[in-house]
Short mmCIF file of C-alpha atoms in Angstrom, two decimals:
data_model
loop_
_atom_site.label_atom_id
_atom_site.label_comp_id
_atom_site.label_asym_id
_atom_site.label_seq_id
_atom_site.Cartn_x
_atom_site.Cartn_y
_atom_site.Cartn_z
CA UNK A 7 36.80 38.72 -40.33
CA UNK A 8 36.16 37.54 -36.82
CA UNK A 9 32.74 36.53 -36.26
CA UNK A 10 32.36 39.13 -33.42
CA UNK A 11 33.14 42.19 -35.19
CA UNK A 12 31.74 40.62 -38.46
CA UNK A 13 28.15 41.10 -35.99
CA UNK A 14 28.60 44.20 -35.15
CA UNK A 15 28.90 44.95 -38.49
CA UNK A 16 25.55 43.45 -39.50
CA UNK A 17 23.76 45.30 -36.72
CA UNK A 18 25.76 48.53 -37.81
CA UNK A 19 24.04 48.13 -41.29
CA UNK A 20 20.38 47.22 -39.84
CA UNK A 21 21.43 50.65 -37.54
CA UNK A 22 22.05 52.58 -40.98
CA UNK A 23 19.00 51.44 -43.19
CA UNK A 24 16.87 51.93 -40.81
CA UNK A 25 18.32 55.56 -39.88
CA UNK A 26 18.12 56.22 -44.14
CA UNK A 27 14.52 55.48 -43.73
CA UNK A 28 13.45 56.93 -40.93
CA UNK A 29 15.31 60.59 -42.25
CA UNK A 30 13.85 60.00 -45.92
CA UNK A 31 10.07 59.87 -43.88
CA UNK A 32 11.18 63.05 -41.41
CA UNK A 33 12.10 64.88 -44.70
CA UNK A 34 8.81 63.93 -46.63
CA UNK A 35 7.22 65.22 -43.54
CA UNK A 36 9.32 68.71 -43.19
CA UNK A 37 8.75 70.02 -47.05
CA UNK A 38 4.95 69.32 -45.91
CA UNK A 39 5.30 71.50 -43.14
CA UNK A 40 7.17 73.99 -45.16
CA UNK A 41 10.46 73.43 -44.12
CA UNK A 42 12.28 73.24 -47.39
CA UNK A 43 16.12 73.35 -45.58
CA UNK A 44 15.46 70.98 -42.95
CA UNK A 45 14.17 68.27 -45.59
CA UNK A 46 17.37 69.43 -47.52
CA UNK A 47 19.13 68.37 -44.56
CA UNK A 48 17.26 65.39 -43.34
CA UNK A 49 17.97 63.83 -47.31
CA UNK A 50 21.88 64.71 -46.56
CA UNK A 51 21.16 62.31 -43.66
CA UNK A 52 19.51 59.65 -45.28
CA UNK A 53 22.34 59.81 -47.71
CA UNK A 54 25.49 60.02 -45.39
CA UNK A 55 23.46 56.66 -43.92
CA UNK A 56 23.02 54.90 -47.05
CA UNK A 57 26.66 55.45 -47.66
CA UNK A 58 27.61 53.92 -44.53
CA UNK A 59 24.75 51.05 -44.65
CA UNK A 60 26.86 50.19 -48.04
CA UNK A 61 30.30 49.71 -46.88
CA UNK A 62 29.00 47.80 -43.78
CA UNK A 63 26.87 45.40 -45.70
CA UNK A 64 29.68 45.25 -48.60
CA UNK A 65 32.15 43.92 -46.00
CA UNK A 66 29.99 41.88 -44.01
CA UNK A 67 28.84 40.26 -47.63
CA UNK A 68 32.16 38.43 -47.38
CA UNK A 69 31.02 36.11 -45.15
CA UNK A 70 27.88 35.05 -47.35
CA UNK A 71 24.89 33.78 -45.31
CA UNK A 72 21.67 34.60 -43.71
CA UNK A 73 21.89 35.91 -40.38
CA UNK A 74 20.36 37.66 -37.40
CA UNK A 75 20.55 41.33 -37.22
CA UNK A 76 19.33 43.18 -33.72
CA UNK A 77 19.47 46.91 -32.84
CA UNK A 78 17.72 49.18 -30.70
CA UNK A 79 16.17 52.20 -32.91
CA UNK A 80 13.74 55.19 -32.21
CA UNK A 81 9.99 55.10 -33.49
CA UNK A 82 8.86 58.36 -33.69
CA UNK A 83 7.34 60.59 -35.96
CA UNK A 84 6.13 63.90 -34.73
CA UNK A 85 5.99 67.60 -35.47
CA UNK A 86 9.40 68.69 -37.70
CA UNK A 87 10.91 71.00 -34.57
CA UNK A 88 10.47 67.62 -32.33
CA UNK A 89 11.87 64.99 -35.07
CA UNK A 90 14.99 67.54 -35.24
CA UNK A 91 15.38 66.47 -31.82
CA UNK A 92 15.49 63.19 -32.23
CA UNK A 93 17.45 63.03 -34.61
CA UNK A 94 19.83 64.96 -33.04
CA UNK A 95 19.74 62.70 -29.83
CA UNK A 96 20.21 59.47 -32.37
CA UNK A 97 23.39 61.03 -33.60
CA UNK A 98 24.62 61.57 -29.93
CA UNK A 99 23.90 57.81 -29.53
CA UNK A 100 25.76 56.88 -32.01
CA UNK A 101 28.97 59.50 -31.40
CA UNK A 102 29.14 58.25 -27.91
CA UNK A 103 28.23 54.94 -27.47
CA UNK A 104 27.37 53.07 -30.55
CA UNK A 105 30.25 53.61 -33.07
CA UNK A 106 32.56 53.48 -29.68
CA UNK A 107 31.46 50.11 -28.35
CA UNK A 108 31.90 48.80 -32.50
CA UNK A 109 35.14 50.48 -32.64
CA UNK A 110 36.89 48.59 -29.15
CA UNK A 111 35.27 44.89 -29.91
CA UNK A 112 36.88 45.56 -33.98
CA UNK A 113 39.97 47.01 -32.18
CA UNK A 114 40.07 43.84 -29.41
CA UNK A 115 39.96 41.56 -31.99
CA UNK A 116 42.98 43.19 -34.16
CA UNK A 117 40.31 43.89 -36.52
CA UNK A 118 42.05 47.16 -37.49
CA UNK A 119 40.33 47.67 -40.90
CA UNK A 120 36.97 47.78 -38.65
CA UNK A 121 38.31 49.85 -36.29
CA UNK A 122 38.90 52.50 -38.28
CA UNK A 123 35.94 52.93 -40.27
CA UNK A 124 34.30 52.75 -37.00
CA UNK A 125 35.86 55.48 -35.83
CA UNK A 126 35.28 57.30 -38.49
CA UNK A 127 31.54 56.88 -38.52
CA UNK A 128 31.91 58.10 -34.59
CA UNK A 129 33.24 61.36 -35.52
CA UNK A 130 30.71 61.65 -38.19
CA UNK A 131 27.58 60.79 -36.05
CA UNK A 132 29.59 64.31 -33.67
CA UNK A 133 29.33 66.27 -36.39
CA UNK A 134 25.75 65.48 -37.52
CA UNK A 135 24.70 66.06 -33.67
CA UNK A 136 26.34 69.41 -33.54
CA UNK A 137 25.33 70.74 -36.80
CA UNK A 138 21.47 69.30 -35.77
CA UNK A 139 22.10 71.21 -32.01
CA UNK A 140 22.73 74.56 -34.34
CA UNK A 141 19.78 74.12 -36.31
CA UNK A 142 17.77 73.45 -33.32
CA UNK A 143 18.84 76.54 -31.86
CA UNK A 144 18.05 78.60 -34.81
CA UNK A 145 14.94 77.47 -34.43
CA UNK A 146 14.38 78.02 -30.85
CA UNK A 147 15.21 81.52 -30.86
CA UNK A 148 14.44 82.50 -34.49
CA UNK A 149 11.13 80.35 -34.54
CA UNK A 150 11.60 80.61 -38.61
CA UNK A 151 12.78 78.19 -41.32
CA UNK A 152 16.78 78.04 -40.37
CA UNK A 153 19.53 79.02 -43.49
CA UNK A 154 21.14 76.13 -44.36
CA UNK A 155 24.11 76.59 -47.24
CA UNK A 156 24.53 73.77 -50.00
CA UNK A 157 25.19 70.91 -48.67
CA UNK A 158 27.38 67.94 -49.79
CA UNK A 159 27.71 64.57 -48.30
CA UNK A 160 30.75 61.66 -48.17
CA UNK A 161 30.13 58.71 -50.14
CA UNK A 162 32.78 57.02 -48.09
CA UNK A 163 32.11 57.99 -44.73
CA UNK A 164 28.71 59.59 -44.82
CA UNK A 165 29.79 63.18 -43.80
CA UNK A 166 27.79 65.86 -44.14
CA UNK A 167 29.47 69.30 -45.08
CA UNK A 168 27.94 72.63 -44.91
CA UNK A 169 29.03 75.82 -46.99
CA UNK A 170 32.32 75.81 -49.52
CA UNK A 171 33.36 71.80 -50.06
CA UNK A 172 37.06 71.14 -48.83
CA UNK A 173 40.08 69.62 -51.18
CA UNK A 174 39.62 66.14 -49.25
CA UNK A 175 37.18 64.90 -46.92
CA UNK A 176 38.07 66.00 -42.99
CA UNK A 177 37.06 63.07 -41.94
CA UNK A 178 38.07 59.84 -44.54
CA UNK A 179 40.12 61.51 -46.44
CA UNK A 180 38.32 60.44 -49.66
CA UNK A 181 39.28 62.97 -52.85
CA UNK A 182 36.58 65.59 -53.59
CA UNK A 183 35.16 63.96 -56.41
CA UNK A 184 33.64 61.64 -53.44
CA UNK A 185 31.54 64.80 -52.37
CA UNK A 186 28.22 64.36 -53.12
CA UNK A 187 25.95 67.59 -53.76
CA UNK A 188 22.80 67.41 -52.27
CA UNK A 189 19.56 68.85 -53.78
CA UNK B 27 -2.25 48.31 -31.42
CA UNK B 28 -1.53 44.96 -29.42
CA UNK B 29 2.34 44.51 -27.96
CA UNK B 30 3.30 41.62 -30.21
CA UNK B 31 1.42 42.61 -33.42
CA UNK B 32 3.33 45.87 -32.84
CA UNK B 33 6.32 44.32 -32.25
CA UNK B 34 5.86 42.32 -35.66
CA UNK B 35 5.57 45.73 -37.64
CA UNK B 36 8.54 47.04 -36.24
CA UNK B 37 10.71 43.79 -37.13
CA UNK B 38 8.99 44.50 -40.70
CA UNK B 39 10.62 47.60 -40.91
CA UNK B 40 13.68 46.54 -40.56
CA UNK B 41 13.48 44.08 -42.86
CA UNK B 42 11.68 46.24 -45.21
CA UNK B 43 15.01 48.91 -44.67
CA UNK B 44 17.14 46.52 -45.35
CA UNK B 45 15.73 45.31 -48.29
CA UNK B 46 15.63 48.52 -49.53
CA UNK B 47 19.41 49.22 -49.15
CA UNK B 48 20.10 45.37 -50.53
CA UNK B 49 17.99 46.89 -53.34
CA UNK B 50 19.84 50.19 -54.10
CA UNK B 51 23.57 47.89 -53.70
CA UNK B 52 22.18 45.42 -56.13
CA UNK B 53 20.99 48.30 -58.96
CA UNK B 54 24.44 50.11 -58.34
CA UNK B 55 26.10 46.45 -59.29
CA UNK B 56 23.71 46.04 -62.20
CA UNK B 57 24.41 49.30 -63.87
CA UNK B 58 28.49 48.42 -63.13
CA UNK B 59 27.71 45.57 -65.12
CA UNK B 60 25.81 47.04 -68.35
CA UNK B 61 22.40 45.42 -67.37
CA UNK B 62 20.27 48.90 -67.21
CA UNK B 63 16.73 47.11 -67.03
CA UNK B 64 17.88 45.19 -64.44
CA UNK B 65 18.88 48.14 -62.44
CA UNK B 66 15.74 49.80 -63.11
CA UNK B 67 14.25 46.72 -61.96
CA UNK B 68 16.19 46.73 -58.61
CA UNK B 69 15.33 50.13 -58.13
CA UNK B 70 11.74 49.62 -58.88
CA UNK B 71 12.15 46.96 -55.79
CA UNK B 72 13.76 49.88 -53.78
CA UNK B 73 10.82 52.29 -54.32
CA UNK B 74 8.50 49.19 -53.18
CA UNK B 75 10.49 48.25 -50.03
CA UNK B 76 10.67 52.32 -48.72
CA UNK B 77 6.59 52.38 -49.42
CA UNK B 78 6.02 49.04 -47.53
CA UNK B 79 8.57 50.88 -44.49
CA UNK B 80 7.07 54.20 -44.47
CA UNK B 81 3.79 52.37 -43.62
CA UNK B 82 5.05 50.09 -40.87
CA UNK B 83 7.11 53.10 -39.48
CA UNK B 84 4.11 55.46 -39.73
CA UNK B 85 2.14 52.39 -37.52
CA UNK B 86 4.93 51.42 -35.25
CA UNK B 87 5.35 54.91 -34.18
CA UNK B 88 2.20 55.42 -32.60
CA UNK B 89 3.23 53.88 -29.94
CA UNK B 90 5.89 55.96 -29.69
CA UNK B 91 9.38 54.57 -27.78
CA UNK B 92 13.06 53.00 -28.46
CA UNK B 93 12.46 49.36 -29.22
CA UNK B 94 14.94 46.49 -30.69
CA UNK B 95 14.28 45.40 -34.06
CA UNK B 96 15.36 41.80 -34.88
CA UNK B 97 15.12 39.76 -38.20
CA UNK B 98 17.03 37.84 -40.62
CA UNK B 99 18.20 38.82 -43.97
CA UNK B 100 20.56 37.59 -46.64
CA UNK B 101 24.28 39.14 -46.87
CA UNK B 102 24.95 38.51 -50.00
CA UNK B 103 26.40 40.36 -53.45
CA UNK B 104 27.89 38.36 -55.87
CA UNK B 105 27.48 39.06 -59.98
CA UNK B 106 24.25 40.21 -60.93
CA UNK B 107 22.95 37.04 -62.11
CA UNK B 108 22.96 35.84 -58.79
CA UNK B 109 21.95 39.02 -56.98
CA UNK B 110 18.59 38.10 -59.19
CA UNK B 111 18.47 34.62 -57.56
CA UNK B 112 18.99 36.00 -53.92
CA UNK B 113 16.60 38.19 -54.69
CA UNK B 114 13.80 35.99 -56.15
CA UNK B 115 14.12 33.69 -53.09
CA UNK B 116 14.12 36.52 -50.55
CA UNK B 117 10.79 37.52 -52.13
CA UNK B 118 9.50 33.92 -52.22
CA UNK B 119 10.46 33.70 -48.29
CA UNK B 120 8.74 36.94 -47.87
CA UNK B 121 5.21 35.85 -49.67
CA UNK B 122 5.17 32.54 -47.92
CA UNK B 123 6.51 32.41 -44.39
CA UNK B 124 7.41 36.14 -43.48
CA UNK B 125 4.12 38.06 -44.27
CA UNK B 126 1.83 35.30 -43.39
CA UNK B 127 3.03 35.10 -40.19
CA UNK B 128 2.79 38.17 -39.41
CA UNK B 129 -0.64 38.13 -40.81
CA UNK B 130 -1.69 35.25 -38.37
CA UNK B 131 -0.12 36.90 -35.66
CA UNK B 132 -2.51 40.07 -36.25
CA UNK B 133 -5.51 38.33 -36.79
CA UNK B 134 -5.03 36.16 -34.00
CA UNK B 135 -5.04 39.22 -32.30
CA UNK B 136 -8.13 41.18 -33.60
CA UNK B 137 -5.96 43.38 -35.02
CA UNK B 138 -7.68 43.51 -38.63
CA UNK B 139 -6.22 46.78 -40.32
CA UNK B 140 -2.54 45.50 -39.56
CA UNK B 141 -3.79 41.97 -41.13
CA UNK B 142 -5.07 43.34 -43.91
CA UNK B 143 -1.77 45.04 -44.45
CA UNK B 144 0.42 42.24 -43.98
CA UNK B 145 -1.90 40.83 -46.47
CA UNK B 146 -1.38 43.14 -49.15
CA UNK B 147 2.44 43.00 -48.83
CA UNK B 148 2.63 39.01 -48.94
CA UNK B 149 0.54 39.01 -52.39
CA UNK B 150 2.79 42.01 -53.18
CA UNK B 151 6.27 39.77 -52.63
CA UNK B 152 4.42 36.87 -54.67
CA UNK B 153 3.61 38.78 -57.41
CA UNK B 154 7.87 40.31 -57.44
CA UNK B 155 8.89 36.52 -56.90
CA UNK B 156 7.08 35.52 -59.72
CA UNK B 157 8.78 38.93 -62.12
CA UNK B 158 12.07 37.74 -60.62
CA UNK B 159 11.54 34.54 -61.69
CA UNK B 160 10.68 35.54 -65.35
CA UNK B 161 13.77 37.50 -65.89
CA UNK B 162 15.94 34.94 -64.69
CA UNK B 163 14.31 32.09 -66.93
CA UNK B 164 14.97 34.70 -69.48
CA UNK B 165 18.73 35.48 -68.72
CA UNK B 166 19.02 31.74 -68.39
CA UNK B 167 18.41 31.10 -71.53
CA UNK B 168 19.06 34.06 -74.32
CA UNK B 169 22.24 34.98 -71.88
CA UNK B 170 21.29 39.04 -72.45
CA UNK B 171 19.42 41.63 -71.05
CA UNK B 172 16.00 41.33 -70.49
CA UNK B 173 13.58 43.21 -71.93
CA UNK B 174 11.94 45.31 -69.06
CA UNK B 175 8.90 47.49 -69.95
CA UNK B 176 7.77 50.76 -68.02
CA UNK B 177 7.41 50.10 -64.35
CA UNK B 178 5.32 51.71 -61.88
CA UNK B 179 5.36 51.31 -57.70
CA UNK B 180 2.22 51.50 -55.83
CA UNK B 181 3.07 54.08 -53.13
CA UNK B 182 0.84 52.60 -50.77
CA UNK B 183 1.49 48.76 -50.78
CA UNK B 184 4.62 48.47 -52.95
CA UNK B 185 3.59 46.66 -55.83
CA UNK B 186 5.56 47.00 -59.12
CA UNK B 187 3.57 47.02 -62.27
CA UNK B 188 5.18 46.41 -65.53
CA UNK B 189 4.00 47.98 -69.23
CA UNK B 190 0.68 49.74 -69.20
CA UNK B 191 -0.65 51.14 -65.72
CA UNK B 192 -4.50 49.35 -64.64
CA UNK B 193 -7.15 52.10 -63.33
CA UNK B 194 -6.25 51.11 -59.70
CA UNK B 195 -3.79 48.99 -57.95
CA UNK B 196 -4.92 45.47 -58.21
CA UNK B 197 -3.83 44.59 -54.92
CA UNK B 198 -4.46 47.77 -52.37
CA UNK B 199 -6.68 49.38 -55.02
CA UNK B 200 -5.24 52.70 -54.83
CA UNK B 201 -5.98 54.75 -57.02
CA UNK B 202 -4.05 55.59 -60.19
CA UNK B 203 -2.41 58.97 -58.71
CA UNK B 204 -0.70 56.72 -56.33
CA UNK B 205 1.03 54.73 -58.86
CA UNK B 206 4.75 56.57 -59.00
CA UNK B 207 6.97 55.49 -62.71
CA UNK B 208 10.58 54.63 -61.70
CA UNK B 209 13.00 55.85 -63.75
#
């Protein structure tokens, strides 16, 4: 892999652990506060990025070594309703510039394997930022706990899916047996 | 809190995030390979690295902001024989240059609680180097499984206790409550 896109690769998986952490701590925080869907949902997110934090670091384990690893990440930990909309401004980030600017130095350097999961993990991050904007307006009108139906997460691409599970993954692809329930 | 003692706990986070997720790849790899106590083990190391995070994270984000995180770390997973190895020596790097730096740093800086912490976690790593190190003098020689007893993680300063649990934690002295079994 070219050393380039092997970097952005390493950052992408300091990006993702830290991302798992941060929603394993909002979720501790929400099922405090009572919020027993929205920690449901933040441990969907820790898991979607632990799946992704796995396939970067597999891949960038090829090229065994110690190296660097830089990103720029949020610290913040405030009331549930306000780490909701954080989260849901990280996932933005990383639909519209993060997983974008990964995908064209992978695709520049005819690194199409990259590329691709790249892309993936774009649309991904778009779907975790809309389904966090609908939660966020639950609560903003509703000012109650939001519904949230079972919820099942990727362990190839780290999607989240709400409701009934589909035959294959929108996203990757991978066969339903990939789904992950989350409890 | 001080800008570059700060700045130290947030680069401790990441490493502690990625170590987790190292963690969590390495157990997966164990169980693969029919070595269940060293998975437990590995995920024993998990638990400790997420405890050790939460903390920093729980710090860093007083000062609330988007900052860069930057630190080195091993890519590396080979068979689980010498996953153990990376691991020892990522815990031996941690108990004698990573933590006590930091340490200095934050004393330097009359910044005693944070010291104090970075204390804890660098007897914490010396006292996993040394477990790691037992194991693989074991595997080294009977070429089997090791024999792993009950383990415990200190929720507060991430230490993992093997066979019967002490009163309080010997390093943070928490008290017994605090002491979670890993399964």
């Amino acid at each position: 892999m070219k050393r380039v896109t092997a970097q952005s690769m390493r950052d992408a998986f300091g990006v993702e652990s830290a991302s798992h952490m941060r929603y394993l701590i909002f979720s501790g925080k929400a099922a405090a506060e009572q919020f027993p869907n929205v920690a449901r949902l933040f441990r969907a997110l820790a898991a979607s990025g632990k799946a992704r934090a796995t396939r970067h670091y597999e891949q960038a384990s090829r090229l065994l070594g110690e190296y660097c690893v830089n990103f720029s990440t949020p610290f913040f930990l405030e009331r549930t309703m306000d780490n909701i909309t954080k989260a849901w401004e990280a996932c933005k980030d990383a639909a519209e510039e993060f997983y974008p600017a990964c995908t064209a130095v992978a695709r520049s350097q005819n690194e199409l394997h990259a590329a691709k999961e790249f892309e993936w993990f774009a649309q991904v991050e778009k779907n975790h930022s809309d389904m966090l904007r609908t939660v966020l307006g639950f609560i903003e009108h509703a000012a109650e706990e939001p519904k949230i139906g079972d919820l099942r997460v990727c362990d190839i691409c780290g999607l989240v899916i709400e409701g009934k599970p589909p035959e294959d993954c929108p996203v990757c692809e991978a066969k339903s047996s990939f789904l992950i329930s989350v409890e």
